Amino acid sequence: MGTSGMSPEELKALRDRKKKIKQAVKKRQRDEAEDEEAGGPTGDSMKDRKAARKFKKETEAAAAKEEEGEEGEEGEEEVEEEEEAPPQHIQVQVDGILSDKNFDSLELSKPTMAGIAEMGHSVMTEVQARTIPPLLAGRDVLGAARTGSGKTLAFLIPCVELLYHGKFMSRNGTGVMVLTPTRELALQIYGVAQQLMQKHSQTHGLIIGGANRRTEAERLLRGVNLLVATPGRLLDHMQNTKGFTFSSLKVFVMDEADRMLDIGFEEEMRTIVKMVPKDRQTMLFSATQTTKVEDLARLSLKSPTYIGVDDARAVSTATGVEQGYCVVPSEKRFLLLFTFLKKNLKKKVMVFFSSCNSVKYHAELLNYIDIPVSDIHGKQKQQRRTTTFFEFCKADRGILLCTDVAARGLDIPAVDWIIQFDPPDDPKEYIHRVGRTARGADGRGRALLFLIPEELPFLKYLKAAKVPLNEYEFPQKKIANVQSQLEKLVEKNYYLHQSARDAYRAYILAYNSHTLKDVYNVHELDLGAVALSFGFHRPPKVQLNLDSKAANGRKKIGGGGGSRGPGT
């Protein structure tokens, strides 16, 4: 439907609806939702508000009906009530992460020790105890440690000590470079560096894509001793910012190197390695040791010390994480997610999706029906992503929808649930997603993986990767049956309809891009069932470019009759 044939009143109504959905994306307190909605659009958009209220009323009725059920069937409720008592094996996890060594034993400078103390640390984690001494001795290090292990301090402390003992000043330029794959991770590492260096006189700075380049250049000209950066923007400044001094560079750190290579920064990283001084100390941290990582290590490291804290672990994820999966038909996926989130509004929850468009649609939909959520994905402007990330970090409760842009390295405290709504590509990605919960020495949390029946073979890959999962069962009568209300809402709201259509298409394309084709076969997807989960009674027409001859019948799908098979 185009807008060229609409009357001014209809155009105004559409603008009002769009405005409401944009406003809904902003985080709201649940008990203020009614008040805020009272100031929303008027006129024809009232139809959408009525649809949303009807949806809300229907789901509240379903929830009330559940409360009247037998206590023995309240699986989710029992989980919530028991959460206050920590599991019996938490102490084992403490022993596994913390070492028996204090920071005092390292003989660090007084300013560094003051920073560590103000951050509340006294005992080193295992990765810190094994990594910091060789780094202080000037050795190159190739490190492999899971997220949440204290890795950031493990490489920052030796860096700060080198700057301190080298008596670095602004005019000396950059002495330490820390390279990281994403803006969010760069922001977080920089925040830790600020805390650690608060008693030091050395300067620190951050350069990332999406920030003001001129402001960054001016800061670099003044001299930044410890620099945290993303690869693309760093290379830009190294090649084009006159006066950016890095000839005195002493330490070069690459954090989450495998992730940087995965997302296409291989050429930039190789160029940067060739541009920095050869007489330097290098630290390379990677959660996995791939062929590309090994090639980069050979190019950048000299006789490195290998630190592999997790090599002897019986399981690959934190022992404080209670992990499970549920098998749910495609058409019931959103209904189960909706039911779950309704029951966990007082918890801190992260939900992972496979595409930016899917995050965008589900955020708009859930906010519109009064389940307040925040969202982070790669199509947002950097300022919004940063604000959303830190708001969620500070919050005691809330729901964050995200793509894997938020999955690697970010330290978000006290996440109660990690929901993998769209399954990960491989066990490595699963582990990094789950790394958002049960972080640190006393962490605990829960993780839930959604699988459709055809995806069950993924479990054998998780088992091979030493990931223990239990099956969670959700009784059908416990799942809110609001499918008809969902379809009406998507049908009547023009912008939600367009957003749902884009998300539906993105889901199929993301599914097609999976590498484990024996698990994720796009040609076996029941597209009618998938469409239902996005609020469509039948598949919408979308243009697809799939990757095999078998895709010929699927390049333009949907919009026909009620057929819901693979050839739709």
Coordinates of C-alpha atoms in Angstrom, one line a residue:
M1 CA 0.0 0.0 0.0
G2 CA 1.5 3.4 -1.0
T3 CA 0.8 6.8 0.4
S4 CA 0.2 8.7 -2.9
G5 CA -3.5 8.1 -3.0
M6 CA -4.2 9.0 0.7
S7 CA -6.1 11.9 1.9
P8 CA -4.4 14.5 4.2
E9 CA -6.3 13.0 7.2
E10 CA -5.1 9.5 6.3
L11 CA -1.5 10.7 6.0
K12 CA -1.8 12.4 9.3
A13 CA -3.1 9.2 10.9
L14 CA -0.2 7.3 9.5
R15 CA 2.3 9.9 10.8
D16 CA 0.7 9.6 14.2
R17 CA 1.0 5.9 14.2
K18 CA 4.6 6.0 13.2
K19 CA 5.3 8.6 16.0
K20 CA 3.6 6.3 18.5
I21 CA 5.7 3.3 17.6
K22 CA 8.9 5.4 17.7
Q23 CA 8.0 6.7 21.1
A24 CA 7.2 3.1 22.3
V25 CA 10.8 2.0 21.6
K26 CA 12.0 4.2 24.5
K27 CA 12.2 2.5 27.8
R28 CA 9.2 3.0 30.0
Q29 CA 8.4 2.0 33.5
R30 CA 5.5 -0.5 33.4
D31 CA 3.4 1.3 36.0
E32 CA 3.7 4.6 34.0
A33 CA 2.6 3.0 30.8
E34 CA -1.0 4.0 31.0
D35 CA -0.2 7.6 31.8
E36 CA 2.3 7.9 28.9
E37 CA -0.2 6.3 26.5
A38 CA -2.8 8.9 27.4
G39 CA -0.6 11.5 25.7
G40 CA -0.3 9.5 22.5
P41 CA -1.9 10.0 19.1
T42 CA -5.5 10.7 18.5
G43 CA -7.9 10.4 15.5
D44 CA -7.7 7.2 13.4
S45 CA -4.7 6.0 15.4
M46 CA -7.2 5.3 18.2
K47 CA -8.0 2.1 16.4
D48 CA -4.4 0.9 16.9
R49 CA -4.6 1.8 20.6
K50 CA -7.8 -0.1 21.0
A51 CA -6.1 -3.1 19.3
A52 CA -3.2 -2.9 21.7
R53 CA -5.5 -2.6 24.7
K54 CA -7.4 -5.6 23.5
F55 CA -4.2 -7.5 23.1
K56 CA -3.1 -6.5 26.6
K57 CA -6.5 -7.4 28.1
E58 CA -6.5 -10.8 26.5
T59 CA -3.0 -11.6 27.8
E60 CA -3.8 -10.4 31.3
A61 CA -6.9 -12.7 31.2
A62 CA -4.7 -15.6 30.1
A63 CA -2.2 -14.8 32.9
A64 CA -5.0 -14.7 35.5
K65 CA -6.3 -18.0 34.3
E66 CA -2.8 -19.5 34.7
E67 CA -2.7 -18.3 38.3
E68 CA -5.8 -20.4 39.0
G69 CA -4.1 -23.6 37.7
E70 CA -2.6 -26.3 39.9
E71 CA 0.5 -25.5 41.8
G72 CA 2.3 -28.5 40.5
E73 CA 2.2 -27.1 37.0
E74 CA 3.7 -23.7 37.9
G75 CA 7.2 -24.6 36.6
E76 CA 8.2 -21.1 35.7
E77 CA 6.7 -19.7 38.9
E78 CA 8.6 -22.1 41.0
V79 CA 11.8 -21.2 39.3
E80 CA 11.3 -17.5 40.2
E81 CA 10.5 -18.2 43.8
E82 CA 13.6 -20.4 44.3
E83 CA 16.0 -17.9 42.7
E84 CA 16.7 -16.1 46.0
A85 CA 18.5 -19.2 47.3
P86 CA 21.8 -19.7 45.5
P87 CA 22.5 -23.1 44.0
Q88 CA 24.6 -25.5 46.0
H89 CA 27.4 -25.6 43.5
I90 CA 28.1 -21.8 43.5
Q91 CA 31.1 -22.1 45.8
V92 CA 32.7 -24.5 43.4
Q93 CA 32.5 -21.8 40.8
V94 CA 34.1 -19.3 43.1
D95 CA 37.1 -21.6 43.6
G96 CA 37.3 -22.1 39.9
I97 CA 37.5 -18.4 38.9
L98 CA 39.4 -16.8 41.9
S99 CA 43.0 -17.6 42.5
D100 CA 44.7 -17.8 45.8
K101 CA 46.9 -14.7 45.0
N102 CA 46.3 -11.1 46.0
F103 CA 47.1 -8.0 43.9
D104 CA 49.5 -7.0 46.7
S105 CA 51.8 -9.8 45.6
L106 CA 52.5 -8.1 42.3
E107 CA 54.3 -5.1 43.8
L108 CA 52.4 -2.7 41.6
S109 CA 52.7 1.1 41.8
K110 CA 50.7 3.0 44.5
P111 CA 48.5 4.8 41.9
T112 CA 47.6 1.5 40.3
M113 CA 46.9 -0.2 43.6
A114 CA 44.7 2.7 44.6
G115 CA 42.7 2.3 41.4
I116 CA 42.3 -1.5 42.0
A117 CA 41.2 -0.9 45.6
E118 CA 38.6 1.7 44.6
M119 CA 37.2 -0.8 42.1
G120 CA 36.7 -3.2 45.0
H121 CA 39.2 -5.8 44.0
S122 CA 41.8 -7.5 46.3
V123 CA 42.1 -11.1 45.0
M124 CA 43.1 -11.9 41.5
T125 CA 41.0 -14.1 39.2
E126 CA 42.8 -17.1 37.8
V127 CA 43.3 -15.5 34.4
Q128 CA 44.8 -12.4 36.1
A129 CA 47.1 -14.5 38.2
R130 CA 48.4 -16.3 35.2
T131 CA 48.5 -13.4 32.7
I132 CA 49.8 -10.4 34.6
P133 CA 53.2 -11.7 35.7
P134 CA 54.5 -12.6 32.2
L135 CA 53.1 -9.3 30.9
L136 CA 54.8 -7.3 33.6
A137 CA 58.0 -9.1 32.6
G138 CA 57.6 -7.8 29.0
R139 CA 56.6 -11.1 27.4
D140 CA 54.2 -11.4 24.4
V141 CA 51.1 -13.3 25.4
L142 CA 48.5 -15.3 23.4
G143 CA 45.6 -15.7 25.8
A144 CA 42.4 -17.7 25.6
A145 CA 39.8 -17.1 28.4
R146 CA 36.1 -17.1 28.5
T147 CA 34.2 -13.9 29.1
G148 CA 33.6 -12.8 32.6
S149 CA 37.0 -14.1 33.8
G150 CA 38.6 -10.7 34.6
K151 CA 40.5 -10.6 31.3
T152 CA 40.2 -6.8 30.8
L153 CA 42.1 -5.9 34.0
A154 CA 44.6 -8.7 33.2
F155 CA 45.9 -6.8 30.2
L156 CA 45.2 -3.2 31.4
I157 CA 47.2 -3.4 34.6
P158 CA 50.5 -4.2 32.9
C159 CA 49.8 -1.5 30.3
V160 CA 49.2 1.1 32.9
E161 CA 52.3 0.0 34.9
L162 CA 54.4 0.4 31.7
L163 CA 53.2 3.9 31.1
Y164 CA 53.8 4.8 34.8
H165 CA 57.3 3.5 35.0
G166 CA 58.1 4.9 31.5
K167 CA 57.1 8.3 32.8
F168 CA 54.9 8.9 29.8
M169 CA 53.6 12.4 29.2
S170 CA 51.2 13.8 26.7
R171 CA 54.0 14.9 24.4
N172 CA 55.2 11.3 24.1
G173 CA 52.1 10.4 22.3
T174 CA 50.5 6.9 22.4
G175 CA 52.3 4.3 24.3
V176 CA 49.5 1.7 24.5
M177 CA 46.9 0.8 21.9
V178 CA 44.0 -1.5 22.8
L179 CA 42.1 -2.8 19.7
T180 CA 38.6 -4.3 20.1
P181 CA 35.9 -5.3 17.6
T182 CA 32.9 -3.3 18.7
R183 CA 32.1 0.2 19.9
E184 CA 30.3 -1.1 22.9
L185 CA 33.2 -3.2 24.0
A186 CA 35.6 -0.3 23.4
L187 CA 33.5 1.9 25.6
Q188 CA 33.5 -0.7 28.3
I189 CA 37.3 -1.3 28.3
Y190 CA 37.8 2.5 28.3
G191 CA 35.6 2.8 31.3
V192 CA 37.7 0.2 33.2
A193 CA 40.9 2.1 32.1
Q194 CA 39.5 5.4 33.4
Q195 CA 38.9 3.8 36.8
L196 CA 42.2 2.1 36.9
M197 CA 44.1 5.3 35.9
Q198 CA 42.2 7.8 38.1
K199 CA 45.3 8.3 40.3
H200 CA 47.8 8.3 37.4
S201 CA 48.9 11.4 35.5
Q202 CA 49.0 9.7 32.1
T203 CA 46.3 10.5 29.5
H204 CA 43.8 8.1 28.0
G205 CA 41.4 8.3 25.1
L206 CA 38.8 6.5 23.0
I207 CA 38.3 6.5 19.2
I208 CA 35.4 4.6 17.7
G209 CA 33.4 4.7 14.5
G210 CA 30.3 6.8 14.8
A211 CA 32.0 9.4 17.1
N212 CA 33.1 12.9 16.0
R213 CA 36.2 12.4 14.0
R214 CA 37.4 16.0 14.3
T215 CA 37.1 15.9 18.1
E216 CA 39.1 12.6 18.2
A217 CA 41.8 14.1 15.9
E218 CA 42.2 17.1 18.2
R219 CA 42.5 14.8 21.2
L220 CA 45.1 12.7 19.5
L221 CA 47.2 15.8 18.6
R222 CA 47.2 16.7 22.3
G223 CA 48.6 13.3 23.1
V224 CA 46.8 10.2 24.3
N225 CA 49.1 7.7 26.2
L226 CA 46.6 4.8 26.5
L227 CA 44.3 4.6 23.5
V228 CA 41.2 2.2 23.1
A229 CA 39.9 1.9 19.6
T230 CA 38.0 0.0 17.0
P231 CA 40.0 -1.1 13.9
G232 CA 38.4 0.9 11.1
R233 CA 38.6 4.3 12.9
L234 CA 42.1 3.6 14.3
L235 CA 43.5 2.8 10.8
D236 CA 41.8 6.0 9.5
H237 CA 43.6 8.2 12.1
M238 CA 46.9 6.4 11.6
Q239 CA 46.8 7.0 7.9
N240 CA 45.1 10.4 7.7
T241 CA 45.5 12.4 11.0
K242 CA 48.7 14.4 10.8
G243 CA 50.4 14.8 14.2
F244 CA 49.0 11.5 15.6
T245 CA 52.1 10.2 17.3
F246 CA 52.5 6.5 17.9
S247 CA 56.2 6.0 17.1
S248 CA 56.8 5.5 20.9
L249 CA 54.2 2.7 21.1
K250 CA 55.3 0.1 23.7
V251 CA 52.3 -2.2 24.0
F252 CA 49.8 -3.3 21.3
V253 CA 46.7 -5.2 22.6
M254 CA 44.2 -7.1 20.4
D255 CA 41.1 -8.2 22.4
E256 CA 38.5 -10.5 21.0
A257 CA 40.8 -11.0 18.0
D258 CA 38.6 -13.9 16.6
R259 CA 35.6 -11.6 16.7
M260 CA 37.5 -8.9 14.8
L261 CA 38.4 -11.4 12.1
D262 CA 34.9 -12.8 12.0
I263 CA 33.3 -9.5 11.2
G264 CA 35.7 -8.6 8.4
F265 CA 38.5 -6.6 10.0
E266 CA 41.3 -8.9 8.8
E267 CA 42.8 -6.5 6.3
E268 CA 42.7 -3.5 8.7
M269 CA 44.3 -5.5 11.5
R270 CA 47.1 -6.7 9.3
T271 CA 47.7 -3.2 8.0
I272 CA 47.8 -1.8 11.6
V273 CA 50.2 -4.5 12.8
K274 CA 52.6 -3.5 9.9
M275 CA 52.3 0.2 10.8
V276 CA 53.0 0.1 14.5
P277 CA 56.6 -0.1 15.7
K278 CA 58.2 -3.6 15.6
D279 CA 60.0 -3.1 18.9
R280 CA 56.9 -3.5 21.1
Q281 CA 55.1 -5.9 23.4
T282 CA 52.0 -7.6 22.0
M283 CA 49.0 -9.1 23.7
L284 CA 46.5 -11.1 21.6
F285 CA 43.3 -12.4 23.3
S286 CA 40.9 -14.7 21.5
A287 CA 38.2 -17.0 22.8
T288 CA 38.9 -19.4 20.0
Q289 CA 42.0 -20.4 18.1
T290 CA 41.0 -20.4 14.5
T291 CA 43.3 -20.6 11.5
K292 CA 43.0 -16.8 10.9
V293 CA 43.8 -16.1 14.6
E294 CA 46.9 -18.4 14.3
D295 CA 48.0 -16.5 11.2
L296 CA 47.5 -13.2 12.9
A297 CA 49.5 -14.4 16.0
R298 CA 52.4 -15.5 13.7
L299 CA 52.4 -12.0 12.2
S300 CA 52.2 -10.0 15.4
L301 CA 53.7 -12.1 18.3
K302 CA 57.3 -12.9 19.2
S303 CA 57.8 -16.2 21.1
P304 CA 54.6 -15.7 23.0
T305 CA 53.6 -17.2 26.3
Y306 CA 50.3 -19.1 25.9
I307 CA 47.7 -18.6 28.6
G308 CA 44.8 -21.0 28.3
V309 CA 42.8 -20.9 31.6
D310 CA 39.9 -22.9 30.3
D311 CA 41.7 -25.7 28.6
A312 CA 41.1 -28.3 31.4
R313 CA 37.5 -27.2 32.2
A314 CA 34.9 -30.0 32.2
V315 CA 32.3 -27.6 30.7
S316 CA 32.8 -24.6 28.4
T317 CA 30.3 -22.2 30.1
A318 CA 30.3 -20.8 33.7
T319 CA 29.2 -23.3 36.3
G320 CA 26.9 -20.8 37.8
V321 CA 24.7 -20.9 34.7
E322 CA 21.6 -23.1 34.7
Q323 CA 21.2 -23.9 31.1
G324 CA 18.2 -25.4 29.2
Y325 CA 16.5 -25.6 25.9
C326 CA 12.9 -25.9 24.8
V327 CA 11.4 -27.4 21.7
V328 CA 8.7 -25.2 20.3
P329 CA 7.0 -25.3 16.9
S330 CA 7.8 -22.2 14.7
E331 CA 4.2 -20.9 14.9
K332 CA 4.4 -20.9 18.8
R333 CA 7.8 -19.2 19.1
F334 CA 6.6 -15.6 19.7
L335 CA 3.7 -16.8 21.9
L336 CA 6.1 -18.6 24.2
L337 CA 8.5 -15.6 24.3
F338 CA 5.6 -13.3 25.1
T339 CA 4.4 -15.5 27.9
F340 CA 7.9 -15.8 29.3
L341 CA 8.6 -12.1 29.3
K342 CA 5.3 -11.3 30.9
K343 CA 6.3 -13.6 33.8
N344 CA 9.8 -12.1 34.1
L345 CA 9.1 -8.3 34.0
K346 CA 10.9 -7.9 37.4
K347 CA 14.0 -9.7 36.1
K348 CA 17.0 -8.6 34.0
V349 CA 16.7 -10.5 30.7
M350 CA 18.6 -10.4 27.4
V351 CA 17.0 -11.8 24.2
F352 CA 19.1 -12.6 21.2
F353 CA 17.8 -12.4 17.6
S354 CA 19.5 -13.3 14.3
S355 CA 19.0 -9.9 12.5
C356 CA 18.7 -6.2 13.1
N357 CA 15.2 -6.1 11.5
S358 CA 14.0 -8.8 13.8
V359 CA 15.2 -6.9 16.9
K360 CA 13.5 -3.8 15.6
Y361 CA 10.2 -5.4 14.9
H362 CA 10.0 -7.3 18.2
A363 CA 11.0 -4.2 20.2
E364 CA 8.3 -2.1 18.5
L365 CA 5.7 -4.8 19.0
L366 CA 6.4 -5.6 22.6
N367 CA 6.6 -1.9 23.6
Y368 CA 3.4 -1.3 21.7
I369 CA 1.6 -3.9 23.8
D370 CA 3.0 -2.7 27.1
I371 CA 5.9 -5.0 27.6
P372 CA 8.7 -2.4 28.0
V373 CA 11.9 -3.4 26.3
S374 CA 15.1 -1.8 25.1
D375 CA 17.0 -2.8 22.0
I376 CA 20.5 -2.7 20.5
H377 CA 21.4 -3.6 16.9
G378 CA 23.8 -2.6 14.2
K379 CA 21.5 -0.3 12.3
Q380 CA 21.2 2.2 15.2
K381 CA 23.2 5.3 15.6
Q382 CA 26.1 4.9 18.0
Q383 CA 24.8 7.4 20.5
R384 CA 21.6 5.5 20.9
R385 CA 23.4 2.2 21.2
T386 CA 25.7 3.6 23.9
T387 CA 22.9 5.2 25.9
T388 CA 20.7 2.0 25.7
F389 CA 23.7 -0.2 26.7
F390 CA 24.6 1.9 29.8
E391 CA 21.0 2.3 30.9
F392 CA 20.5 -1.5 30.8
C393 CA 23.8 -2.0 32.7
K394 CA 22.6 0.3 35.5
A395 CA 19.1 -1.0 35.7
D396 CA 18.1 -3.6 38.4
R397 CA 15.6 -5.1 35.9
G398 CA 14.6 -4.8 32.3
I399 CA 14.5 -6.6 29.0
L400 CA 17.1 -6.0 26.3
L401 CA 16.6 -7.3 22.7
C402 CA 19.8 -7.5 20.7
T403 CA 21.8 -9.0 18.0
D404 CA 25.3 -10.5 18.5
V405 CA 26.7 -7.0 18.4
A406 CA 26.1 -7.2 22.2
A407 CA 27.3 -10.7 22.7
R408 CA 31.0 -10.5 22.8
G409 CA 33.0 -9.2 25.8
L410 CA 30.4 -6.8 27.2
D411 CA 30.2 -6.9 31.0
I412 CA 26.6 -6.4 31.8
P413 CA 26.1 -7.1 35.5
A414 CA 23.5 -9.4 37.1
V415 CA 21.7 -10.7 34.0
D416 CA 19.1 -13.2 35.3
W417 CA 18.1 -14.8 31.9
I418 CA 19.7 -15.2 28.5
I419 CA 17.1 -16.1 26.0
Q420 CA 18.4 -17.3 22.6
F421 CA 15.2 -16.8 20.6
D422 CA 16.9 -17.3 17.3
P423 CA 19.5 -20.1 17.7
P424 CA 23.2 -19.4 17.4
D425 CA 25.2 -20.4 14.3
D426 CA 27.6 -22.7 16.3
P427 CA 28.5 -23.7 19.9
K428 CA 31.1 -20.9 20.0
E429 CA 28.4 -18.3 19.5
Y430 CA 26.2 -20.0 22.0
I431 CA 29.0 -19.8 24.7
H432 CA 29.6 -16.1 24.0
R433 CA 25.9 -15.3 24.3
V434 CA 25.6 -17.2 27.6
G435 CA 28.7 -15.4 28.8
R436 CA 26.5 -12.4 29.5
T437 CA 25.0 -14.1 32.6
A438 CA 26.8 -15.5 35.7
R439 CA 29.8 -13.3 35.1
G440 CA 32.5 -12.9 37.7
A441 CA 33.4 -14.9 40.8
D442 CA 29.9 -15.1 42.4
G443 CA 27.8 -15.0 39.3
R444 CA 24.7 -17.1 38.7
G445 CA 22.0 -17.0 36.1
R446 CA 19.9 -18.9 33.6
A447 CA 20.0 -19.5 29.9
L448 CA 17.2 -20.8 27.6
L449 CA 17.6 -21.8 24.0
F450 CA 14.6 -21.9 21.7
L451 CA 14.7 -24.8 19.1
I452 CA 12.2 -25.9 16.6
P453 CA 12.0 -29.7 16.2
E454 CA 14.1 -29.6 13.0
E455 CA 17.0 -28.0 14.9
L456 CA 17.4 -30.6 17.6
P457 CA 20.6 -32.0 15.9
F458 CA 22.3 -28.8 17.2
L459 CA 22.3 -30.4 20.7
K460 CA 25.0 -32.9 19.6
Y461 CA 27.3 -30.0 18.6
L462 CA 26.7 -28.4 22.0
K463 CA 27.5 -31.7 23.8
A464 CA 30.7 -32.1 21.8
A465 CA 31.7 -28.5 23.0
K466 CA 31.1 -29.5 26.6
V467 CA 27.9 -27.5 27.0
P468 CA 25.5 -29.2 29.4
L469 CA 21.8 -28.5 28.8
N470 CA 18.5 -29.8 30.3
E471 CA 15.2 -29.7 28.4
Y472 CA 12.6 -27.3 29.8
E473 CA 9.0 -28.1 29.1
F474 CA 6.3 -25.5 28.9
P475 CA 2.7 -26.9 29.0
Q476 CA 0.7 -25.7 26.0
K477 CA -2.1 -24.4 28.2
K478 CA 0.4 -22.1 30.0
I479 CA 1.3 -20.4 26.7
A480 CA -0.9 -17.2 26.1
N481 CA -3.1 -17.9 23.2
V482 CA -3.1 -14.5 21.6
Q483 CA -2.4 -15.4 18.0
S484 CA -5.5 -13.9 16.6
Q485 CA -5.0 -10.6 18.4
L486 CA -1.4 -10.5 17.2
E487 CA -2.5 -11.0 13.6
K488 CA -5.1 -8.3 13.8
L489 CA -2.6 -5.9 15.4
V490 CA 0.0 -6.5 12.6
E491 CA -2.7 -6.3 9.9
K492 CA -4.2 -3.0 11.1
N493 CA -1.0 -1.1 11.9
Y494 CA 0.7 -0.1 8.7
Y495 CA 4.1 0.4 10.3
L496 CA 4.1 -2.7 12.4
H497 CA 3.1 -4.6 9.3
Q498 CA 6.0 -3.3 7.3
S499 CA 8.4 -3.9 10.2
A500 CA 7.1 -7.5 10.6
R501 CA 7.5 -8.1 6.9
D502 CA 11.1 -6.9 7.0
A503 CA 11.8 -9.1 10.1
Y504 CA 10.2 -12.2 8.5
R505 CA 12.4 -11.8 5.4
A506 CA 15.5 -11.1 7.5
Y507 CA 14.8 -14.2 9.6
I508 CA 14.8 -16.4 6.5
L509 CA 17.9 -14.9 5.0
A510 CA 19.7 -15.2 8.3
Y511 CA 18.6 -18.9 8.5
N512 CA 20.0 -19.4 5.0
S513 CA 23.4 -18.0 6.1
H514 CA 23.9 -20.6 8.9
T515 CA 27.0 -22.7 8.4
L516 CA 25.6 -25.9 10.0
K517 CA 23.5 -26.9 7.1
D518 CA 22.7 -30.2 8.6
V519 CA 21.0 -28.4 11.4
Y520 CA 19.6 -25.2 9.8
N521 CA 18.2 -26.1 6.4
V522 CA 16.2 -23.2 5.0
H523 CA 14.6 -25.4 2.5
E524 CA 12.9 -27.4 5.2
L525 CA 11.5 -24.4 7.0
D526 CA 7.7 -24.4 7.2
L527 CA 7.3 -20.8 6.0
G528 CA 3.6 -20.7 6.9
A529 CA 4.5 -21.5 10.5
V530 CA 7.3 -19.0 10.5
A531 CA 4.9 -16.3 9.1
L532 CA 2.5 -17.0 12.0
S533 CA 5.3 -16.3 14.5
F534 CA 5.6 -12.8 13.0
G535 CA 1.9 -12.1 13.1
F536 CA 0.9 -13.0 9.5
H537 CA -2.0 -15.3 8.8
R538 CA -0.2 -16.4 5.6
P539 CA 3.4 -15.7 4.4
P540 CA 3.8 -12.2 3.0
K541 CA 5.4 -11.7 -0.4
V542 CA 9.2 -11.1 0.0
Q543 CA 12.1 -11.2 -2.4
L544 CA 14.8 -13.7 -1.5
N545 CA 18.1 -14.6 -2.9
L546 CA 19.0 -18.0 -1.4
D547 CA 22.2 -19.9 -2.1
S548 CA 21.3 -23.1 -3.9
K549 CA 19.4 -24.5 -6.9
A550 CA 16.8 -25.8 -4.5
A551 CA 16.0 -22.2 -3.7
N552 CA 14.5 -21.5 -7.2
G553 CA 11.0 -22.0 -6.0
R554 CA 11.5 -19.8 -3.0
K555 CA 13.0 -16.6 -4.4
K556 CA 9.6 -14.9 -4.2
I557 CA 7.4 -16.4 -1.6
G558 CA 4.1 -15.9 0.2
G559 CA 1.0 -14.0 -0.5
G560 CA -0.9 -17.0 -2.0
G561 CA -3.3 -19.4 -0.4
G562 CA -3.0 -21.2 2.8
S563 CA -0.1 -23.5 1.8
R564 CA 2.5 -23.6 4.5
G565 CA 5.0 -26.1 3.2
P566 CA 8.6 -25.6 2.1
G567 CA 7.7 -24.9 -1.5
T568 CA 5.4 -22.0 -0.6

